[in-house]
GROMACS .gro file of C-alpha atoms in nm:
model
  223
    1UNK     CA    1   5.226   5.601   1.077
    2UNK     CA    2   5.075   5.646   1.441
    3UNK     CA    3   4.772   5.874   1.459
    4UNK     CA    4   4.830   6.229   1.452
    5UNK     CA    5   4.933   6.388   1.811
    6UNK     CA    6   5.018   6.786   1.915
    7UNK     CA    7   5.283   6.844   2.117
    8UNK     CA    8   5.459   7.108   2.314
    9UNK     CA    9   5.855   7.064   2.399
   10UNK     CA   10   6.018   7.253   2.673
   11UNK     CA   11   6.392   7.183   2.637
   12UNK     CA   12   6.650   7.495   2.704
   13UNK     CA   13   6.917   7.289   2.456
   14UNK     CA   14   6.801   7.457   2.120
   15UNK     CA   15   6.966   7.171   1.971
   16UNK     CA   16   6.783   6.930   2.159
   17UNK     CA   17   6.450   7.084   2.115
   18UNK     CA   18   6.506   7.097   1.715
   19UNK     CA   19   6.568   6.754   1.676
   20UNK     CA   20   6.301   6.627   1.899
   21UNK     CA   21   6.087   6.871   1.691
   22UNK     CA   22   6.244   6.681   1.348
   23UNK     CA   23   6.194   6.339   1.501
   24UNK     CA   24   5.825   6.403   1.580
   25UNK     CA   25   5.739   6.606   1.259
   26UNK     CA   26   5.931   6.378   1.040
   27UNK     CA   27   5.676   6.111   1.179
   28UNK     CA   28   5.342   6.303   1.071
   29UNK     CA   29   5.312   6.489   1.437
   30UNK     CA   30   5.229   6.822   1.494
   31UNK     CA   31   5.518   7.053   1.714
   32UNK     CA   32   5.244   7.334   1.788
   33UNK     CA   33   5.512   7.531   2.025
   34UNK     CA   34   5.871   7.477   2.160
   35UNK     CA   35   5.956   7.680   2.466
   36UNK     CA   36   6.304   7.693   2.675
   37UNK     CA   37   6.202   7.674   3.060
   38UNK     CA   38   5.947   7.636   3.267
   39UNK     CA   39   5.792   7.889   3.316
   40UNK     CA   40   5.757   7.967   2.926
   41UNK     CA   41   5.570   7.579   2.950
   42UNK     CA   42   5.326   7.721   3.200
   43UNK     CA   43   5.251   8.021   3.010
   44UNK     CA   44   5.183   7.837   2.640
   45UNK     CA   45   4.972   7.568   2.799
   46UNK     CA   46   4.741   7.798   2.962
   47UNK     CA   47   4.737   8.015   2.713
   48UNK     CA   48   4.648   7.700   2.468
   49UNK     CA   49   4.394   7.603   2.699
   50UNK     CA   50   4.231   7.953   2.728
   51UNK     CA   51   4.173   7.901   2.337
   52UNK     CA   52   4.011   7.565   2.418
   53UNK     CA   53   4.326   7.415   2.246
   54UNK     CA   54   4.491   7.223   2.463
   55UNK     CA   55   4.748   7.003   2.299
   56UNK     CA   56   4.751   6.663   2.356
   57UNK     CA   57   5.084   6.606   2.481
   58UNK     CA   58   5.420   6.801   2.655
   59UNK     CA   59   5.745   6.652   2.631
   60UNK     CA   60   5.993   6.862   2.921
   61UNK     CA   61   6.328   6.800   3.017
   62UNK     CA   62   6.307   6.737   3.399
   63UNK     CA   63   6.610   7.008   3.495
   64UNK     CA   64   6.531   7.374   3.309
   65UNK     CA   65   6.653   7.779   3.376
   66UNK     CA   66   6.762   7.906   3.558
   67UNK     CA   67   6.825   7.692   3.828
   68UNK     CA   68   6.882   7.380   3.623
   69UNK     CA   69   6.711   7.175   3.927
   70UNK     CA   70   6.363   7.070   3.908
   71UNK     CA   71   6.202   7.340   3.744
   72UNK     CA   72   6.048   7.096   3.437
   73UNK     CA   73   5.931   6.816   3.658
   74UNK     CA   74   5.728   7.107   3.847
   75UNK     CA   75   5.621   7.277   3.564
   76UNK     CA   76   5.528   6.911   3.482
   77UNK     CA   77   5.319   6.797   3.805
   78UNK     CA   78   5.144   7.170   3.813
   79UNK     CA   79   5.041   7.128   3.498
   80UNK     CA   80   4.867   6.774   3.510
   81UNK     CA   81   4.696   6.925   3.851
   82UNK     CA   82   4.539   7.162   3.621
   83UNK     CA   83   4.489   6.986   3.320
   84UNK     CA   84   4.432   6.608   3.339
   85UNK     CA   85   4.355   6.557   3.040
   86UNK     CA   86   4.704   6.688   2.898
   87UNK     CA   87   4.963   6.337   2.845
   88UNK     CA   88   5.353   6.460   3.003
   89UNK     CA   89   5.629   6.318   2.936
   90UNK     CA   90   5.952   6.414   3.085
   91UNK     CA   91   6.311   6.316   3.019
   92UNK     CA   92   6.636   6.289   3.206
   93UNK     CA   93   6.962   6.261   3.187
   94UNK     CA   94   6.994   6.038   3.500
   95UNK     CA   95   6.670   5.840   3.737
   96UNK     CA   96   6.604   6.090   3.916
   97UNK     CA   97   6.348   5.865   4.235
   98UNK     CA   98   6.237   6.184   4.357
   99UNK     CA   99   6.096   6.339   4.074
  100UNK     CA  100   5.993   6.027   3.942
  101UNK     CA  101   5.791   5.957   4.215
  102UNK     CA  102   5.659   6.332   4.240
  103UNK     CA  103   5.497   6.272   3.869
  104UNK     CA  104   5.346   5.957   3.965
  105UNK     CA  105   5.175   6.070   4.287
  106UNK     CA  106   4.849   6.137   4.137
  107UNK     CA  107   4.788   5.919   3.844
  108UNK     CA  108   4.950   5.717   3.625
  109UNK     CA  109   4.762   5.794   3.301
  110UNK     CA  110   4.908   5.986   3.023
  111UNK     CA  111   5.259   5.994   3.190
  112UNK     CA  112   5.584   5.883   3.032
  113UNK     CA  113   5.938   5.962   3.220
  114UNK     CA  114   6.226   5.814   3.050
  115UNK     CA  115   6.574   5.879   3.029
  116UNK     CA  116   6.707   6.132   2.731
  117UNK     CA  117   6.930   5.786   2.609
  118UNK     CA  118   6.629   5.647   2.482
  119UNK     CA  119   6.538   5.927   2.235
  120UNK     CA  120   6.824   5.771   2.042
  121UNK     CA  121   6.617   5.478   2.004
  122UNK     CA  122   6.332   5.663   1.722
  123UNK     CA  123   6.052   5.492   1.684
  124UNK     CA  124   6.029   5.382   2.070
  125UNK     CA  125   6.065   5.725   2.144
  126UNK     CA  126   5.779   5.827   1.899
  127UNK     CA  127   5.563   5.565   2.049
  128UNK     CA  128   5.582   5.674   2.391
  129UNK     CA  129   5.506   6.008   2.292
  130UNK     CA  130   5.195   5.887   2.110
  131UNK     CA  131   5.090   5.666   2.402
  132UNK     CA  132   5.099   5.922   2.689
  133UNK     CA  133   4.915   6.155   2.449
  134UNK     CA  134   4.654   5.878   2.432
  135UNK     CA  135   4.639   5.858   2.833
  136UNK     CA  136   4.878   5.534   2.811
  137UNK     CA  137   5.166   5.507   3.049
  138UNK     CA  138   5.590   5.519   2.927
  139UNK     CA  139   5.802   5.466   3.200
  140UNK     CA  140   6.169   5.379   3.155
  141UNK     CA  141   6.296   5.056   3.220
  142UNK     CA  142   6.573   5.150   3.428
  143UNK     CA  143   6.326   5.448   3.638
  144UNK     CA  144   6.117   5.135   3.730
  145UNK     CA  145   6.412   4.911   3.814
  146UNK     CA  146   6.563   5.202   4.073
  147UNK     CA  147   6.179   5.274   4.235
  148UNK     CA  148   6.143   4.884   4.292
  149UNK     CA  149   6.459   4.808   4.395
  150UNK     CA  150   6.614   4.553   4.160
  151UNK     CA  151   6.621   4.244   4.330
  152UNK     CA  152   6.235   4.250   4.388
  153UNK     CA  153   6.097   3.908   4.145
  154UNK     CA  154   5.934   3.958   3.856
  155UNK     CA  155   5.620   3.714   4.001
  156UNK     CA  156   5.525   3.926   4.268
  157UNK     CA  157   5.180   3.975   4.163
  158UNK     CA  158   5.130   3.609   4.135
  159UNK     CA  159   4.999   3.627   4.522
  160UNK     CA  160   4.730   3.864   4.460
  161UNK     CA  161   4.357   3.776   4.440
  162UNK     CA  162   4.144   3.842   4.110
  163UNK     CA  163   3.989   4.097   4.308
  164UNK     CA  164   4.281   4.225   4.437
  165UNK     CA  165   4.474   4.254   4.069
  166UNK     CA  166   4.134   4.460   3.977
  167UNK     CA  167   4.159   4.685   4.246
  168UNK     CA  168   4.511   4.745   4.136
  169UNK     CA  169   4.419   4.758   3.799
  170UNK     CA  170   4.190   5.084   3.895
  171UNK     CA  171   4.462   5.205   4.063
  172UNK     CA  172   4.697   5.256   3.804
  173UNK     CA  173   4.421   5.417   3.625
  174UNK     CA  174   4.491   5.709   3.919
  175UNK     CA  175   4.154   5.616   4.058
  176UNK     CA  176   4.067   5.680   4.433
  177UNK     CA  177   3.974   5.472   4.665
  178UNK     CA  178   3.638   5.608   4.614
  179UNK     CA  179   3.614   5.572   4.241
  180UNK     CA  180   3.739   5.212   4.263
  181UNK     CA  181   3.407   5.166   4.498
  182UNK     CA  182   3.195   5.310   4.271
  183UNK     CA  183   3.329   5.104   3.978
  184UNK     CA  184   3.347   4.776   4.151
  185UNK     CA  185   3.021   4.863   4.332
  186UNK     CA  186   3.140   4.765   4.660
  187UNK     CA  187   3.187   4.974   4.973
  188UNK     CA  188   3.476   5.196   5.099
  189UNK     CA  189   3.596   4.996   5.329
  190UNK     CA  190   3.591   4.706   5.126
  191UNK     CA  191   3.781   4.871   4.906
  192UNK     CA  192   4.066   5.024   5.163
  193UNK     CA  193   4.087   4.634   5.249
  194UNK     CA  194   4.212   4.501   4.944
  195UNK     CA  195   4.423   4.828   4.902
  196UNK     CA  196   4.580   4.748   5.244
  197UNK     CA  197   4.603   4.371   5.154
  198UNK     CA  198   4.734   4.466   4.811
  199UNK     CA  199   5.069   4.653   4.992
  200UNK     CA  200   5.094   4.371   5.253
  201UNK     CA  201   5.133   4.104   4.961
  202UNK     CA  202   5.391   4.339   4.738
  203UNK     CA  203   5.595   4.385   5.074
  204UNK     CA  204   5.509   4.742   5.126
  205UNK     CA  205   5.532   4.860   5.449
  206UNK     CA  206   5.356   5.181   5.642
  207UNK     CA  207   5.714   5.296   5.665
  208UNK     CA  208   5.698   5.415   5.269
  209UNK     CA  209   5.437   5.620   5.356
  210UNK     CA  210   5.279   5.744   5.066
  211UNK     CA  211   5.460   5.639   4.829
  212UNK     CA  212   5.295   5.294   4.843
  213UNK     CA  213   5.029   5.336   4.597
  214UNK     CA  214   5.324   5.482   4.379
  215UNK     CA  215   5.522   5.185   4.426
  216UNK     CA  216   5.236   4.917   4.418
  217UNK     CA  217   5.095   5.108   4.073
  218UNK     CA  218   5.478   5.074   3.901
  219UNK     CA  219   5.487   4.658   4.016
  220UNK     CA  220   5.143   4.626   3.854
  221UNK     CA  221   5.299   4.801   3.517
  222UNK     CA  222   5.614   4.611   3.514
  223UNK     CA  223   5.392   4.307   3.601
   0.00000   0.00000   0.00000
């Protein structure tokens, strides 16, 4: 049995939201509140975290009341803004890139998006919820297929330096360019050189904008 894990679910299917809460339980977990919509997620986090409680984990559907749009993956990204600590994990019905990429904008620790097919699949399902709560990373196959594009080689990293694969190491961590100098004990710029190198070698251009670091963290975890 995996360790012990809290979790909050925010799924408006009551169905749904029961049997996640069966599958987790059934496993040893602890369900400590299931809400319908985003908002309601919001509300019982910080109210958890007021108590010093803070779960360890939220599993949200990405589309929620009322507008059935984005209102989960929001709920989602405010929350990890204000609690970094807390492991998400959303689900959808389709790869969503947007929202995808939204989540992964900051950091890529205790973050899991994968689609609501593989809930079917138990005990990988139950593992991925146990390894975001643990600041580990679950990201369906087929969301890091679409954000790569799926012709891009599996080898790509081969081209990188030593340096350069730590450097990208840190930065899947959702460290800064600042805290990867500090770790490495090497300067800013040295740092921003690799980082620029790094993108070059993975064929990212300026034209993706930010969503470089995004894309260059999910190569290093499909790696």
């Amino acid at each position: 049995m995996e360790d012990k894990v809290r979790v909050v679910i925010a799924e408006d299917s009551v169905l749904l939201r029961e049997g996640l809460t069966r599958l987790l339980t059934d496993r040893g977990h602890d369900v400590v509140a299931g809400v319908g919509d985003g908002n309601a997620l919001i509300k019982t986090i910080t109210e958890f975290a007021a108590q010093g409680d803070l779960p360890d984990v939220v599993v949200a559907d990405v589309r929620m009341p009322p507008t059935h749009t984005d209102e989960g993956v929001r709920a989602a990204v405010q929350l990890r803004k204000a609690h970094p600590e807390l492991g998400v994990l959303v689900l959808s019905q389709y790869v969503e890139e947007r929202y995808a990429t939204e989540l992964l904008a900051g950091s890529s620790r205790g973050v899991g998006y994968l689609l609501k097919d593989r809930v079917a699949e138990v005990r990988e399902f139950v593992d991925a919820v146990v390894r975001v709560a643990r600041g580990g990373t679950a990201l369906d196959p087929e969301v890091v297929a679409q954000l790569l594009g799926r012709s891009r080689k599996q080898d790509v990293l081969a081209g990188l330096t030593p340096r350069e694969r730590e450097v990208l190491g840190l930065m899947a961590e959702g460290r800064t360019n600042s805290a990867i100098a500090r770790q490495l004990v090497v300067s800013d710029g040295a740092v921003e050189k690799h980082v620029s190198n790094i993108f070059l070698k993975l064929g990212l251009s300026p034209s993706d904008g930010d969503h470089r670091r995004v894309l260059a963290v999910l190569t290093y975890l499909n790696s």
